[in-house]
Short mmCIF file of C-alpha atoms and ligand atoms in Angstrom, two decimals:
data_model
loop_
_atom_site.label_atom_id
_atom_site.label_comp_id
_atom_site.label_asym_id
_atom_site.label_seq_id
_atom_site.Cartn_x
_atom_site.Cartn_y
_atom_site.Cartn_z
CA MET A 999 0.00 0.00 0.00
CA THR A 1000 1.55 3.32 -1.04
CA GLU A 1001 0.96 6.24 1.27
CA HIS A 1002 0.54 9.76 -0.03
CA ALA A 1003 0.65 12.91 1.99
CA MET A 1004 -1.73 15.57 0.75
CA SER A 1005 -2.06 19.06 2.14
CA ASP A 1006 -4.43 21.97 1.78
CA SER A 1007 -2.58 25.01 3.19
CA SER A 1008 -3.28 24.18 6.88
CA ILE A 1009 -3.79 20.46 7.19
CA GLN A 1010 -1.89 17.42 6.15
CA PHE A 1011 -3.76 14.18 5.94
CA LEU A 1012 -3.03 10.69 4.80
CA ALA A 1013 -4.57 8.73 2.01
CA THR A 1014 -3.66 5.54 0.24
CA GLN A 1015 -3.85 4.11 -3.23
CA GLU A 1016 -6.54 1.60 -2.45
CA GLU A 1017 -7.83 -1.08 -4.82
CA LEU A 1018 -11.58 -0.56 -4.97
CA SER A 1019 -12.17 -4.20 -5.99
CA GLY A 1020 -11.86 -4.93 -2.27
CA HIS A 1021 -14.71 -2.51 -1.52
CA THR A 1022 -17.29 -3.57 -4.12
CA SER A 1023 -19.59 -6.59 -4.15
CA PHE A 1024 -18.67 -7.04 -7.86
CA ARG A 1025 -15.02 -7.52 -6.75
CA ILE A 1026 -14.09 -5.22 -9.63
CA GLY A 1027 -12.38 -1.82 -9.58
CA GLY A 1028 -8.93 -0.26 -9.79
CA PRO A 1029 -7.28 2.12 -7.30
CA ALA A 1030 -8.71 5.28 -5.81
CA GLU A 1031 -6.11 8.05 -6.06
CA PHE A 1032 -6.90 9.02 -2.46
CA PHE A 1033 -8.94 6.82 -0.14
CA PHE A 1034 -10.39 7.76 3.24
CA ARG A 1035 -12.41 5.86 5.77
CA PRO A 1036 -13.34 8.38 8.47
CA ALA A 1037 -14.05 6.89 11.88
CA CYS A 1038 -16.97 9.12 12.86
CA ARG A 1039 -19.46 11.64 11.47
CA PRO A 1040 -17.49 14.82 12.29
CA GLU A 1041 -14.41 13.31 10.69
CA LEU A 1042 -16.44 12.40 7.61
CA VAL A 1043 -17.65 15.99 7.31
CA ARG A 1044 -14.12 17.36 7.82
CA THR A 1045 -12.62 14.95 5.28
CA ILE A 1046 -15.12 15.89 2.59
CA GLY A 1047 -14.59 19.59 3.31
CA ARG A 1048 -10.82 19.27 3.09
CA CYS A 1049 -10.95 17.28 -0.14
CA ARG A 1050 -13.29 19.83 -1.68
CA ARG A 1051 -11.07 22.72 -0.58
CA ALA A 1052 -8.08 20.90 -2.05
CA GLY A 1053 -9.96 20.83 -5.36
CA LEU A 1054 -10.28 17.05 -5.44
CA PRO A 1055 -13.32 15.38 -6.95
CA VAL A 1056 -15.04 13.52 -4.10
CA ARG A 1057 -16.88 10.24 -4.45
CA VAL A 1058 -18.72 8.78 -1.48
CA LEU A 1059 -18.61 5.00 -1.13
CA GLY A 1060 -21.21 3.16 0.93
CA GLY A 1061 -21.37 -0.63 0.81
CA GLY A 1062 -20.21 -0.71 -2.82
CA THR A 1063 -23.05 -3.11 -3.58
CA ASN A 1064 -24.66 -1.25 -6.47
CA LEU A 1065 -21.52 -0.09 -8.17
CA LEU A 1066 -19.23 -0.90 -11.10
CA VAL A 1067 -15.78 0.72 -10.83
CA SER A 1068 -13.41 0.93 -13.80
CA ASP A 1069 -10.26 -1.19 -13.66
CA ARG A 1070 -8.38 2.04 -14.33
CA GLY A 1071 -9.53 3.27 -10.92
CA VAL A 1072 -10.71 6.78 -10.13
CA ALA A 1073 -8.99 10.14 -9.88
CA GLY A 1074 -9.50 12.22 -6.74
CA ALA A 1075 -10.87 11.11 -3.39
CA VAL A 1076 -13.04 8.18 -2.46
CA VAL A 1077 -14.52 8.55 1.03
CA ALA A 1078 -15.89 5.34 2.52
CA THR A 1079 -18.70 5.75 5.07
CA THR A 1080 -18.72 2.24 6.52
CA ALA A 1081 -17.19 3.22 9.87
CA VAL A 1082 -19.80 5.96 10.44
CA ARG A 1083 -22.53 3.72 11.75
CA HIS A 1084 -23.95 4.84 15.07
CA MET A 1085 -27.54 3.70 15.57
CA SER A 1086 -30.08 4.52 18.28
CA ILE A 1087 -33.55 3.10 18.77
CA SER A 1088 -36.61 4.72 20.36
CA THR A 1089 -40.25 3.66 20.69
CA ARG A 1090 -41.26 4.11 17.07
CA ALA A 1091 -38.08 5.19 15.32
CA ILE A 1092 -34.50 4.28 14.53
CA SER A 1093 -31.89 6.97 13.97
CA ALA A 1094 -28.83 5.74 12.15
CA GLU A 1095 -25.73 7.08 10.46
CA CYS A 1096 -25.02 6.67 6.78
CA GLY A 1097 -22.60 3.74 7.02
CA THR A 1098 -25.03 1.53 8.97
CA ARG A 1099 -25.69 -1.70 7.08
CA ILE A 1100 -29.29 -2.25 5.99
CA THR A 1101 -29.01 -5.80 7.33
CA GLN A 1102 -28.17 -4.36 10.78
CA LEU A 1103 -31.17 -2.04 10.64
CA VAL A 1104 -33.52 -4.86 9.62
CA LYS A 1105 -32.16 -7.05 12.42
CA ALA A 1106 -32.38 -4.35 15.09
CA ALA A 1107 -35.92 -3.37 14.08
CA ALA A 1108 -37.10 -6.97 14.19
CA ALA A 1109 -35.52 -7.53 17.61
CA CYS A 1110 -37.28 -4.44 19.00
CA GLY A 1111 -40.66 -5.19 17.46
CA LEU A 1112 -40.48 -2.28 15.02
CA SER A 1113 -42.16 -2.95 11.70
CA GLY A 1114 -41.56 -1.21 8.35
CA LEU A 1115 -38.16 -2.47 7.28
CA GLU A 1116 -39.24 -6.04 6.41
CA PRO A 1117 -39.33 -5.26 2.64
CA LEU A 1118 -35.63 -4.37 2.84
CA ALA A 1119 -34.61 -7.77 4.24
CA GLY A 1120 -31.74 -9.03 2.13
CA VAL A 1121 -31.00 -5.66 0.52
CA PRO A 1122 -27.24 -5.23 0.84
CA GLY A 1123 -25.34 -1.99 1.32
CA THR A 1124 -25.50 0.93 3.70
CA LEU A 1125 -28.26 3.32 4.75
CA GLY A 1126 -26.66 6.27 2.94
CA GLY A 1127 -26.38 4.41 -0.36
CA ALA A 1128 -29.87 2.97 0.04
CA ILE A 1129 -31.33 6.45 0.57
CA ARG A 1130 -29.52 7.91 -2.47
CA MET A 1131 -30.99 5.30 -4.79
CA ASN A 1132 -34.16 4.61 -2.79
CA ALA A 1133 -33.22 0.94 -2.57
CA GLY A 1134 -35.86 -1.65 -1.99
CA THR A 1135 -37.69 -4.64 -3.34
CA GLY A 1136 -41.03 -5.33 -4.97
CA SER A 1137 -42.76 -4.83 -1.60
CA GLY A 1138 -41.29 -1.53 -0.46
CA CYS A 1139 -38.33 0.81 -0.41
CA ILE A 1140 -36.32 2.81 2.11
CA GLY A 1141 -38.08 6.05 1.13
CA ASP A 1142 -41.32 4.59 2.57
CA VAL A 1143 -39.92 4.69 6.12
CA ILE A 1144 -37.78 7.84 6.05
CA ASP A 1145 -38.86 10.59 8.41
CA GLU A 1146 -35.89 12.95 8.20
CA ILE A 1147 -32.47 12.94 6.52
CA THR A 1148 -29.41 14.89 7.63
CA VAL A 1149 -27.25 15.84 4.66
CA LEU A 1150 -24.05 17.72 3.98
CA ALA A 1151 -25.00 20.23 1.30
CA PRO A 1152 -22.52 21.10 -1.50
CA ASP A 1153 -21.85 24.46 0.21
CA GLY A 1154 -20.66 22.63 3.36
CA ARG A 1155 -23.77 23.32 5.45
CA LEU A 1156 -25.61 20.61 7.38
CA GLN A 1157 -29.31 20.40 6.54
CA ASN A 1158 -32.23 18.37 7.80
CA LEU A 1159 -34.62 17.34 5.05
CA ARG A 1160 -38.08 15.86 5.37
CA ALA A 1161 -38.69 12.72 3.28
CA SER A 1162 -40.83 14.79 0.90
CA GLN A 1163 -37.82 17.00 0.13
CA ALA A 1164 -35.68 14.04 -0.97
CA GLY A 1165 -37.69 13.49 -4.15
CA PHE A 1166 -37.88 9.71 -3.82
CA GLY A 1167 -38.92 7.81 -6.94
CA TYR A 1168 -38.46 4.27 -8.19
CA ARG A 1169 -34.79 3.50 -7.34
CA SER A 1170 -34.02 7.23 -7.35
CA SER A 1171 -33.87 10.38 -5.25
CA LYS A 1172 -33.25 14.02 -6.01
CA LEU A 1173 -30.49 14.41 -3.42
CA GLY A 1174 -28.00 15.32 -6.15
CA ASP A 1175 -24.73 16.55 -4.63
CA CYS A 1176 -26.04 16.39 -1.05
CA ILE A 1177 -24.25 13.70 0.96
CA VAL A 1178 -26.42 11.67 3.33
CA LEU A 1179 -24.95 11.70 6.84
CA ALA A 1180 -27.76 10.14 8.85
CA ALA A 1181 -31.48 9.52 8.86
CA ARG A 1182 -34.43 8.91 11.16
CA LEU A 1183 -36.72 6.05 10.17
CA LYS A 1184 -40.31 6.03 11.36
CA LEU A 1185 -41.57 2.54 12.15
CA GLN A 1186 -44.64 0.88 13.68
CA LEU A 1187 -44.88 -1.20 16.83
CA SER A 1188 -45.60 -4.83 16.05
CA GLU A 1189 -44.98 -8.39 17.23
CA PRO A 1190 -41.28 -9.34 16.94
CA GLU A 1191 -42.27 -12.86 15.86
CA ARG A 1192 -44.49 -11.54 13.06
CA ILE A 1193 -41.70 -9.26 11.82
CA ARG A 1194 -39.20 -12.10 11.99
CA ARG A 1195 -41.45 -14.33 9.88
CA ALA A 1196 -41.85 -11.62 7.21
CA VAL A 1197 -38.07 -11.02 7.18
CA LEU A 1198 -37.38 -14.74 6.78
CA ALA A 1199 -39.94 -15.03 3.98
CA ASN A 1200 -38.34 -12.16 2.06
CA LEU A 1201 -34.84 -13.56 2.58
CA GLY A 1202 -36.03 -16.96 1.38
CA ALA A 1203 -37.64 -15.54 -1.78
CA LYS A 1204 -34.43 -13.72 -2.65
CA ALA A 1205 -32.25 -16.76 -2.01
CA GLU A 1206 -34.53 -18.79 -4.26
CA SER A 1207 -34.39 -16.49 -7.29
CA GLN A 1208 -31.12 -14.54 -7.06
CA PRO A 1209 -27.42 -15.54 -7.31
CA LEU A 1210 -26.59 -14.32 -3.82
CA ARG A 1211 -23.42 -16.38 -3.40
CA GLU A 1212 -21.72 -14.89 -6.44
CA ALA A 1213 -19.99 -11.54 -6.91
CA SER A 1214 -22.49 -9.11 -8.46
CA ALA A 1215 -23.98 -5.66 -8.03
CA GLY A 1216 -27.55 -6.87 -7.64
CA CYS A 1217 -29.96 -5.99 -10.42
CA ILE A 1218 -28.14 -4.21 -13.23
CA PHE A 1219 -31.13 -2.50 -14.84
CA LYS A 1220 -34.17 -0.76 -13.43
CA ASN A 1221 -37.44 -2.42 -14.25
CA PRO A 1222 -39.26 -0.69 -17.09
CA ALA A 1223 -42.77 0.51 -16.17
CA GLY A 1224 -45.10 -2.43 -15.63
CA ASP A 1225 -42.53 -5.12 -16.48
CA SER A 1226 -39.40 -6.78 -15.12
CA ALA A 1227 -36.02 -6.34 -16.80
CA GLY A 1228 -35.11 -9.87 -15.67
CA ARG A 1229 -38.19 -11.35 -17.33
CA ILE A 1230 -37.49 -9.51 -20.61
CA ILE A 1231 -33.79 -10.47 -20.71
CA ASP A 1232 -34.68 -14.08 -19.87
CA SER A 1233 -37.31 -14.16 -22.65
CA LEU A 1234 -34.53 -13.35 -25.13
CA ALA A 1235 -32.60 -16.43 -23.97
CA LEU A 1236 -29.69 -14.35 -22.72
CA LYS A 1237 -29.12 -16.24 -19.45
CA GLY A 1238 -25.61 -17.68 -19.56
CA ALA A 1239 -24.37 -15.16 -22.17
CA ALA A 1240 -20.81 -14.11 -21.31
CA MET A 1241 -18.20 -11.48 -22.15
CA GLY A 1242 -14.79 -12.34 -20.76
CA GLY A 1243 -15.30 -13.15 -17.09
CA ALA A 1244 -18.75 -11.51 -16.86
CA LEU A 1245 -21.82 -13.72 -17.13
CA ILE A 1246 -25.58 -13.15 -17.22
CA SER A 1247 -26.69 -15.18 -14.26
CA PRO A 1248 -28.45 -18.41 -15.19
CA ARG A 1249 -30.49 -17.88 -12.00
CA HIS A 1250 -31.76 -14.31 -12.55
CA ALA A 1251 -31.31 -12.57 -15.90
CA ASN A 1252 -31.04 -9.05 -14.42
CA PHE A 1253 -27.87 -10.04 -12.54
CA ILE A 1254 -24.42 -10.02 -14.10
CA VAL A 1255 -21.98 -12.09 -12.09
CA ASN A 1256 -18.20 -11.88 -11.96
CA THR A 1257 -17.00 -15.45 -12.49
CA GLY A 1258 -13.70 -14.51 -10.87
CA TRP A 1259 -11.70 -12.67 -13.51
CA ALA A 1260 -14.18 -10.17 -15.01
CA ALA A 1261 -12.77 -6.82 -16.13
CA SER A 1262 -14.97 -3.74 -15.81
CA ALA A 1263 -14.96 -3.61 -19.63
CA ASP A 1264 -16.41 -7.15 -19.76
CA VAL A 1265 -19.38 -6.04 -17.65
CA LEU A 1266 -19.88 -2.88 -19.74
CA ALA A 1267 -19.76 -4.93 -22.97
CA LEU A 1268 -22.37 -7.33 -21.59
CA ILE A 1269 -24.57 -4.41 -20.53
CA GLU A 1270 -24.39 -3.00 -24.08
CA LEU A 1271 -25.17 -6.38 -25.61
CA VAL A 1272 -28.26 -6.78 -23.40
CA ARG A 1273 -29.44 -3.23 -24.04
CA ASN A 1274 -29.12 -3.61 -27.82
CA LYS A 1275 -30.88 -6.97 -27.92
CA VAL A 1276 -33.72 -5.74 -25.69
CA LEU A 1277 -34.14 -2.51 -27.66
CA HIS A 1278 -34.15 -4.35 -30.96
CA ALA A 1279 -36.60 -7.04 -29.81
CA THR A 1280 -39.01 -4.97 -27.69
CA GLY A 1281 -38.34 -1.25 -28.25
CA VAL A 1282 -37.61 -0.91 -24.50
CA HIS A 1283 -34.54 1.13 -23.50
CA LEU A 1284 -33.24 -0.43 -20.27
CA GLU A 1285 -31.94 2.12 -17.77
CA LEU A 1286 -29.01 1.24 -15.51
CA GLU A 1287 -29.78 0.76 -11.85
CA ILE A 1288 -26.12 0.52 -10.86
CA ASP A 1289 -23.72 3.46 -10.62
CA VAL A 1290 -20.65 3.37 -12.86
CA TRP A 1291 -17.40 5.05 -11.79
N1 LIG B 1323 -38.23 -13.40 -14.12
C1 LIG B 1323 -37.92 -14.24 -15.14
N2 LIG B 1323 -36.62 -14.54 -15.38
C2 LIG B 1323 -35.60 -14.03 -14.64
C3 LIG B 1323 -35.91 -13.13 -13.59
C4 LIG B 1323 -37.23 -12.83 -13.34
O1 LIG B 1323 -38.80 -14.71 -15.84
O2 LIG B 1323 -34.45 -14.34 -14.94
C5 LIG B 1323 -39.63 -13.11 -13.83
C6 LIG B 1323 -40.04 -13.73 -12.50
O3 LIG B 1323 -40.44 -15.08 -12.67
C7 LIG B 1323 -41.17 -12.84 -12.06
C8 LIG B 1323 -40.78 -11.46 -12.62
O4 LIG B 1323 -39.84 -11.71 -13.65
O5 LIG B 1323 -42.37 -13.23 -12.67
C9 LIG B 1323 -40.18 -10.56 -11.54
O6 LIG B 1323 -39.01 -11.19 -11.01
P1 LIG B 1323 -38.49 -10.96 -9.52
O7 LIG B 1323 -39.59 -11.29 -8.55
O8 LIG B 1323 -37.19 -11.63 -9.39
O9 LIG B 1323 -38.35 -9.40 -9.41
P2 LIG B 1323 -37.54 -8.38 -10.30
O10 LIG B 1323 -38.52 -7.40 -10.83
O11 LIG B 1323 -36.65 -9.06 -11.28
C10 LIG B 1323 -37.20 -6.74 -8.31
C11 LIG B 1323 -36.07 -5.86 -7.88
C12 LIG B 1323 -35.07 -6.65 -7.04
C13 LIG B 1323 -35.79 -7.25 -5.84
C14 LIG B 1323 -36.91 -8.17 -6.38
C15 LIG B 1323 -37.70 -8.84 -5.29
C16 LIG B 1323 -35.56 -4.13 -9.54
C17 LIG B 1323 -34.72 -3.77 -10.72
N3 LIG B 1323 -35.36 -5.36 -9.05
O12 LIG B 1323 -36.64 -7.72 -9.19
O13 LIG B 1323 -34.09 -5.72 -6.56
O14 LIG B 1323 -34.90 -7.99 -5.03
O15 LIG B 1323 -37.81 -7.36 -7.17
O16 LIG B 1323 -38.48 -7.93 -4.61
O17 LIG B 1323 -36.37 -3.33 -9.10
C18 LIG B 1323 -31.96 -4.75 -6.94
O18 LIG B 1323 -32.57 -3.67 -6.95
O19 LIG B 1323 -30.72 -4.84 -7.06
C19 LIG B 1323 -32.76 -5.96 -6.80
C20 LIG B 1323 -32.22 -7.17 -6.87
#
C-alpha cells in the first residue's frame, strides 16, 4: 500500500492508493487516487470539506453493492462511510448514520418489534447508499420509512430534510450533490415474531431467485414501467451469455456475475449487448440501476 501525503494550506492528511475491488460486491475496480475511511461523522464531514477545498473530486462510497468501478480506478478522493454507523432506537423510530448496514437495521428493528423495514430484508449496502438510490424490493423501499435525513450540502452546510424534500422515486432520489450523513426512520410497533417471519420469507424468496453467493452488483437495470427487466432479458434467452469473465446469471437474468476474472470492460460490454438486444426485440430502453465510476 503506497501512502501519499496531501495538504491543503493548513492540514496534512493521509490517504492511500486503495484497490476498490476490495470494496465492491462485484469484486471489480482499480485504485482510488486518495482513499479515506473516516471513523466518525465529524471526521467524515471534515474529510469531505478538506478534499473539496483541495480541489479534489469527491466520491462517497457506501457498501459498494450497487456499483461498477473501472479497472483504471478513479482520480480524486473516495470517502468510505462504513465506519460511520452509530444507531439509536426509540419507541417508534430508529436513527442511524449513513454507514449503517441495511441488514443491521432490519435485524435491530425486528428484535425491538419495530415494523416497516421487512421489505428491505436481504437488501445489501448501507443506509446512505440505500437512501440515495431509494433501494428496496417489490414490496417496499427505504423512502417509505424515512422521516428525516441529515445531509451535507454542497456548500458545506448541514441540513435536515423531510422525506418529501428528498424526491424519492423508483430507485431514485433528487439528493444530487447532497451527501447523506444520517437519517431517522419512522416505524410501527408490532410483534417481533411476526416481523421475523416476514423477514425470513423475504430472505427466502431472494435466495430462491437470485445468485446471492456470487460476486455481483444486484440488479443491473431498473425495471421498465409495468414489467421486469429480468423477465425480458430471460425471454430473449440471454441467461448464460458471457463477455470475458462476466456472465448473465443463469439464476436471474437481471444479474451479471463476476465469475472470478471479469474486467470492468467485460461487464460494460455485456450491458451494451443486453441493451441492444432488448431494444431491438421490444423497443424498450433499459436504464441502468447501478452506478458506474
Ligand atoms: N423473471 C424471469 N426470469 C428471470 C428473472 C425474473 O422470468 O431471470 C420473472 C419472474 O419469474 C417474475 C418477474 O420476472 O415473474 C419478476 O421477477 P423478480 O420477482 O425476481 O423481481 P424483479 O422485478 O426481477 C425486483 C427488484 C429486485 C428485488 C426483487 C424482489 C428491480 C430492478 N429489481 O426484481 O431488486 O430484489 O424485485 O423484490 O427493481 C436490486 O434492486 O438490485 C434488486 C435485486
